[in-house]
Coordinates of C-alpha atoms in Angstrom, one line a residue:
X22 CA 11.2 26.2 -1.9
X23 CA 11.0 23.8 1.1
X24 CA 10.0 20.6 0.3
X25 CA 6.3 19.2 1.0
X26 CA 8.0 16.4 3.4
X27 CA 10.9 18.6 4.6
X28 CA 12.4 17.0 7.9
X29 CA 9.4 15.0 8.1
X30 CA 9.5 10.9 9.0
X31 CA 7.6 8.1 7.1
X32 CA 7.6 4.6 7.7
X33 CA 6.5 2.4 4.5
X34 CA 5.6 -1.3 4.9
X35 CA 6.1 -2.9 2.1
X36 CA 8.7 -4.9 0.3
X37 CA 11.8 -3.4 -1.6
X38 CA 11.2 -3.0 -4.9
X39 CA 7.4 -1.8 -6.9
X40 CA 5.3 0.2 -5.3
X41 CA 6.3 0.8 -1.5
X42 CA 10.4 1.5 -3.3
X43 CA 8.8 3.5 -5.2
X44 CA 7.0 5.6 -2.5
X45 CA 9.6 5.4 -0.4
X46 CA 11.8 7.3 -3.2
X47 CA 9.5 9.5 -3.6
X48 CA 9.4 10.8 -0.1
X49 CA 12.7 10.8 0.3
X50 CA 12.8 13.1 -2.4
X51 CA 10.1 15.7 -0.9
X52 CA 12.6 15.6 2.3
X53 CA 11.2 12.9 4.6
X54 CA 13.6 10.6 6.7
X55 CA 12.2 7.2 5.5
X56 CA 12.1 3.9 7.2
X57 CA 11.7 1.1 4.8
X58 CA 10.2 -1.9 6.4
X59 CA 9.0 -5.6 6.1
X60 CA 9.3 -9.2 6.8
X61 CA 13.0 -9.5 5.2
X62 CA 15.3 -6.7 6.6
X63 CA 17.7 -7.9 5.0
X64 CA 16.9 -8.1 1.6
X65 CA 15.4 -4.4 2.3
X66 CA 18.8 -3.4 3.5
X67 CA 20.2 -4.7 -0.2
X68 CA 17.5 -2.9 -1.9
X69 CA 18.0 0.7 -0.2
X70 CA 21.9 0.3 0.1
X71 CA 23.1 3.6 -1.0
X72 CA 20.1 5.3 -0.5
X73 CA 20.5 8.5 1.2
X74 CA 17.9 8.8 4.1
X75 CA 16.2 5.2 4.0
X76 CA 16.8 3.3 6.7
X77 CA 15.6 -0.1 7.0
X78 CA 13.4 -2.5 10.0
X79 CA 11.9 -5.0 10.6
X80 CA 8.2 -6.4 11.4
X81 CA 5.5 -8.9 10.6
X82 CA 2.1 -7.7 9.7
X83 CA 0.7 -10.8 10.8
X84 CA 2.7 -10.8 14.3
X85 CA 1.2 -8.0 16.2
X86 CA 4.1 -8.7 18.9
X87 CA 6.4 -7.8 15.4
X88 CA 4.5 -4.4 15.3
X89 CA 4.6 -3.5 18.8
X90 CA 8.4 -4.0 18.8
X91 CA 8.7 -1.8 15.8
X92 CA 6.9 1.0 17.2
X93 CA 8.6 1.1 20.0
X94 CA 11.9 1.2 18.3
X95 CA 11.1 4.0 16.1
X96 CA 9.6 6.6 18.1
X97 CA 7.6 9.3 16.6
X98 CA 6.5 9.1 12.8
X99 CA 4.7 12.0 10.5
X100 CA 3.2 9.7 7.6
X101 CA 2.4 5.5 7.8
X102 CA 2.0 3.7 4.6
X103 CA 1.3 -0.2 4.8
X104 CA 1.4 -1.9 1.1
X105 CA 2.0 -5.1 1.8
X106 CA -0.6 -7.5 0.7
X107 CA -1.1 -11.5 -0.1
X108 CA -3.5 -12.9 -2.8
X109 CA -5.6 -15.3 -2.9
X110 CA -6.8 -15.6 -6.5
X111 CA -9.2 -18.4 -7.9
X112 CA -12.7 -19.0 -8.5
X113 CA -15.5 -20.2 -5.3
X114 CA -14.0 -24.1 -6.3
X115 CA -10.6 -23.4 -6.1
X116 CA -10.2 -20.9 -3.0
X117 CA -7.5 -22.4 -0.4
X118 CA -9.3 -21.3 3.0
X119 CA -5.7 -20.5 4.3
X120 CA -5.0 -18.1 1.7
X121 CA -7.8 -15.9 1.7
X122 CA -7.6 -16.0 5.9
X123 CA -3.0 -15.0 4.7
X124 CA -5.0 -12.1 2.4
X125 CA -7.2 -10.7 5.4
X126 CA -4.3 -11.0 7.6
X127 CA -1.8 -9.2 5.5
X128 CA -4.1 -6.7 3.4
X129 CA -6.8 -5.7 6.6
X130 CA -5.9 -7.3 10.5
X131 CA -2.2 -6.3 9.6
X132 CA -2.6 -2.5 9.2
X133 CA -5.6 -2.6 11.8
X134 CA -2.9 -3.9 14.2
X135 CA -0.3 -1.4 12.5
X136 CA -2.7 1.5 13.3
X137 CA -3.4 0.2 17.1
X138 CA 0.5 0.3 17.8
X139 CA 2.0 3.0 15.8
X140 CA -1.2 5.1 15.5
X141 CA -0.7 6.6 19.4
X142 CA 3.0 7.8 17.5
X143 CA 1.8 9.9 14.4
X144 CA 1.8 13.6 14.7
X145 CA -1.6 15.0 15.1
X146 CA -1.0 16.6 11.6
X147 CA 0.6 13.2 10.1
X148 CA -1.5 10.4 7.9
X149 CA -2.1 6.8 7.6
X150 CA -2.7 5.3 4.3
X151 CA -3.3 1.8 3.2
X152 CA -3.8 -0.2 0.2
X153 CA -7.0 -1.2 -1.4
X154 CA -7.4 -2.1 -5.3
X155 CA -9.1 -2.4 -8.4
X156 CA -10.8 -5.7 -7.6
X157 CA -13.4 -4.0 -5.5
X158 CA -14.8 -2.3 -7.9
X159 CA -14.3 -4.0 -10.8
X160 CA -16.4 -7.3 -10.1
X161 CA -14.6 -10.2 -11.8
X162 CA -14.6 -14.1 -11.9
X163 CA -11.3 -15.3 -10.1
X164 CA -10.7 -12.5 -8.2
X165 CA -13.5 -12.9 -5.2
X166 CA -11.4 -13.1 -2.4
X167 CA -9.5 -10.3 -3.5
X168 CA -12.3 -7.9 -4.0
X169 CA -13.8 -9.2 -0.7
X170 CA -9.9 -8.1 0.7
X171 CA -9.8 -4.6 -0.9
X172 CA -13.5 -4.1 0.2
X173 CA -12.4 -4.7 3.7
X174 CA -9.9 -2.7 3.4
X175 CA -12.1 0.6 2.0
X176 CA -14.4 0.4 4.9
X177 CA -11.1 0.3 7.2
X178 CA -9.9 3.7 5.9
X179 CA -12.9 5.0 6.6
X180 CA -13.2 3.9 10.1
X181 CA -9.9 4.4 10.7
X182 CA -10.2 7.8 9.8
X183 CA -12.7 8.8 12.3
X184 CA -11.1 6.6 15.6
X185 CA -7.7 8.3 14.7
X186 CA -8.5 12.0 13.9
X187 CA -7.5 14.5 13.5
X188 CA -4.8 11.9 12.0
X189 CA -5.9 11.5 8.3
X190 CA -6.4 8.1 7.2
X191 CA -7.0 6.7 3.2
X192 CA -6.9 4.5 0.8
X193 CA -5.1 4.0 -2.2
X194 CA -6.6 1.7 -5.3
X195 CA -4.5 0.7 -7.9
X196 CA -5.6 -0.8 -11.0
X197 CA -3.1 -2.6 -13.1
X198 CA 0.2 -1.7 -12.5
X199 CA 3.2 -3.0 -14.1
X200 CA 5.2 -3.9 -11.0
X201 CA 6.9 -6.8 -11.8
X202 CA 4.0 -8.8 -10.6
X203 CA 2.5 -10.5 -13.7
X204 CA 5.9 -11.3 -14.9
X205 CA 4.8 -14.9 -13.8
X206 CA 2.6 -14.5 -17.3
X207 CA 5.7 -15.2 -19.0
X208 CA 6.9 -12.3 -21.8
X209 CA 4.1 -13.5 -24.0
X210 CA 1.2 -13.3 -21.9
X211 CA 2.2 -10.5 -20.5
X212 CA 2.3 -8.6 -22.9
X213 CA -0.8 -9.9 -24.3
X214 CA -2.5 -8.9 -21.0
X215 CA -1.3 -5.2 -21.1
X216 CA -2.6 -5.0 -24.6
X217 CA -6.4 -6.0 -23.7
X218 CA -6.3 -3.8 -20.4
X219 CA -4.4 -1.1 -22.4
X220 CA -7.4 -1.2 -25.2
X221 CA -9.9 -1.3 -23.0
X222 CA -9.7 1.5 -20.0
X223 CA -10.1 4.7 -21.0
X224 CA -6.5 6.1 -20.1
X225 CA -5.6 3.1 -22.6
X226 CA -2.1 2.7 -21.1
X227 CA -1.0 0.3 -18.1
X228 CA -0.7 2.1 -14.9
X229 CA 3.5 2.5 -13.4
X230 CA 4.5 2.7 -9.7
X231 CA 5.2 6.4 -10.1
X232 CA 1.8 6.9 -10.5
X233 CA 1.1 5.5 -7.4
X234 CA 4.3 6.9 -5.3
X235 CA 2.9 10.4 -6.4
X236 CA -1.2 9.4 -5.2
X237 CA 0.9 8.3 -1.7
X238 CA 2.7 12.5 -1.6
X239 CA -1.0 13.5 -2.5
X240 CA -2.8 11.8 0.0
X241 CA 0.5 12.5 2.9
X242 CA 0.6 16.2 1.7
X243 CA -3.6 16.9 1.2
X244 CA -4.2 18.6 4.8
X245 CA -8.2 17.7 4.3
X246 CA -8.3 14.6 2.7
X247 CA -9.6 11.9 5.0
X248 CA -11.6 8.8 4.8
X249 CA -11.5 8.6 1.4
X250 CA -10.1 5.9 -1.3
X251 CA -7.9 7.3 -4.0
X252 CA -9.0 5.4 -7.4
X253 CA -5.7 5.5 -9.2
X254 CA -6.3 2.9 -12.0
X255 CA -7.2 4.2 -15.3
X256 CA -10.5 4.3 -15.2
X257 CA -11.0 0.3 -15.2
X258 CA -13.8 -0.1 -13.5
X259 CA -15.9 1.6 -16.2
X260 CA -15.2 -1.1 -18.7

């Protein structure tokens, strides 16, 4: 059985472990070449040494001279996925007008940038897909600049979608997702976290970055689905 991705290219942005390694592997596994790439080649290089069919570059999401360069150096691509992202977390009194502008930059400008240089190189039948998450929908205290982030990026999908078709363009939204990211909770609070989220959504379990490498082959493999955000978090928002 040939594989969804067979002989297929797809670049991920992202950084070399969670969830773009994790949809990088999973590509790589359907038969795509993947390029792995991000601020730090080098570290990406580490992470993906030994790696059959990952390659590594480099580029800047908020250096559109960065992207222009990378385009050019990679040629033709099937499948774009941008995950890279800053937050700026904090309630109204606390937000640092530099970080929410790093967020925006990162999360929105970045991949609208991404789009404007490597768009013109995705196949006709190829896809673009970039990250939203659960913080636009799920209205919280402390997370307003986020939400404000992932909202902006919803309505760039969507957009996106109809100044690049036939291209397909989405969204994926993650809810909580145990990517090494709250580690910063310490063991304790971690844990403790997980357990209230876990209670409370109705998959009652804290999402993994395989669930969201196998959202990025639906969404690069679903032939009419465009303009759309993928809600891959458990159901959260209805709590």
């Amino acid at each position: 059985m040939i594989s969804p991705l067979q002989d297929q290219t797809v670049l991920v942005v992202g950084r070399g472990g969670g969830i773009a390694r994790a949809i990088a592997i999973a590509a790589r596994d359907s038969g795509a070449r993947v390029v792995a790439a991000g601020r730090d080649q080098q570290t990406l290089s580490a992470a993906y040494a030994g790696e059959p069919d990952i390659t590594t570059d480099l580029v800047d999401l908020n250096d559109e001279a960065s992207i222009d360069a990378m385009a050019d150096r990679l040629g033709d691509l099937d499948h774009v996925v941008s995950t890279a992202s800053a937050r700026a977390r904090g309630r109204l009194t606390d937000l640092d007008r530099d970080a929410i502008r790093l967020s925006m930059d990162t999360k929105v400008i970045g991949p609208l940038m991404l789009a404007k240089h490597v768009g013109p190189r995705i196949r006709k039948s190829g896809s673009f897909t970039l990250f939203s998450g659960v913080a636009a929908t799920k209205i919280a205290v402390g997370t307003l600049a986020v939400a404000i982030t992932n909202g902006a990026a919803d309505v760039l999908a969507r957009s996106l979608a109809l100044e690049m078709a036939p291209i397909r363009v989405n969204a994926i939204s993650p809810g909580v997702i145990d990517t090494g990211a709250w580690d910063a909770l310490g063991e304790e609070g971690k844990a403790h976290y997980f357990a209230d989220i876990s209670a409370r959504n109705p998959a009652r379990r804290i999402g993994t970055v395989d669930d969201i490498a196998n959202a990025g082959l639906f969404v690069m493999t679903s032939p009419f689905l465009t303009g759309t955000t993928l809600h891959i978090d458990g159901g959260e928002p209805l709590t």
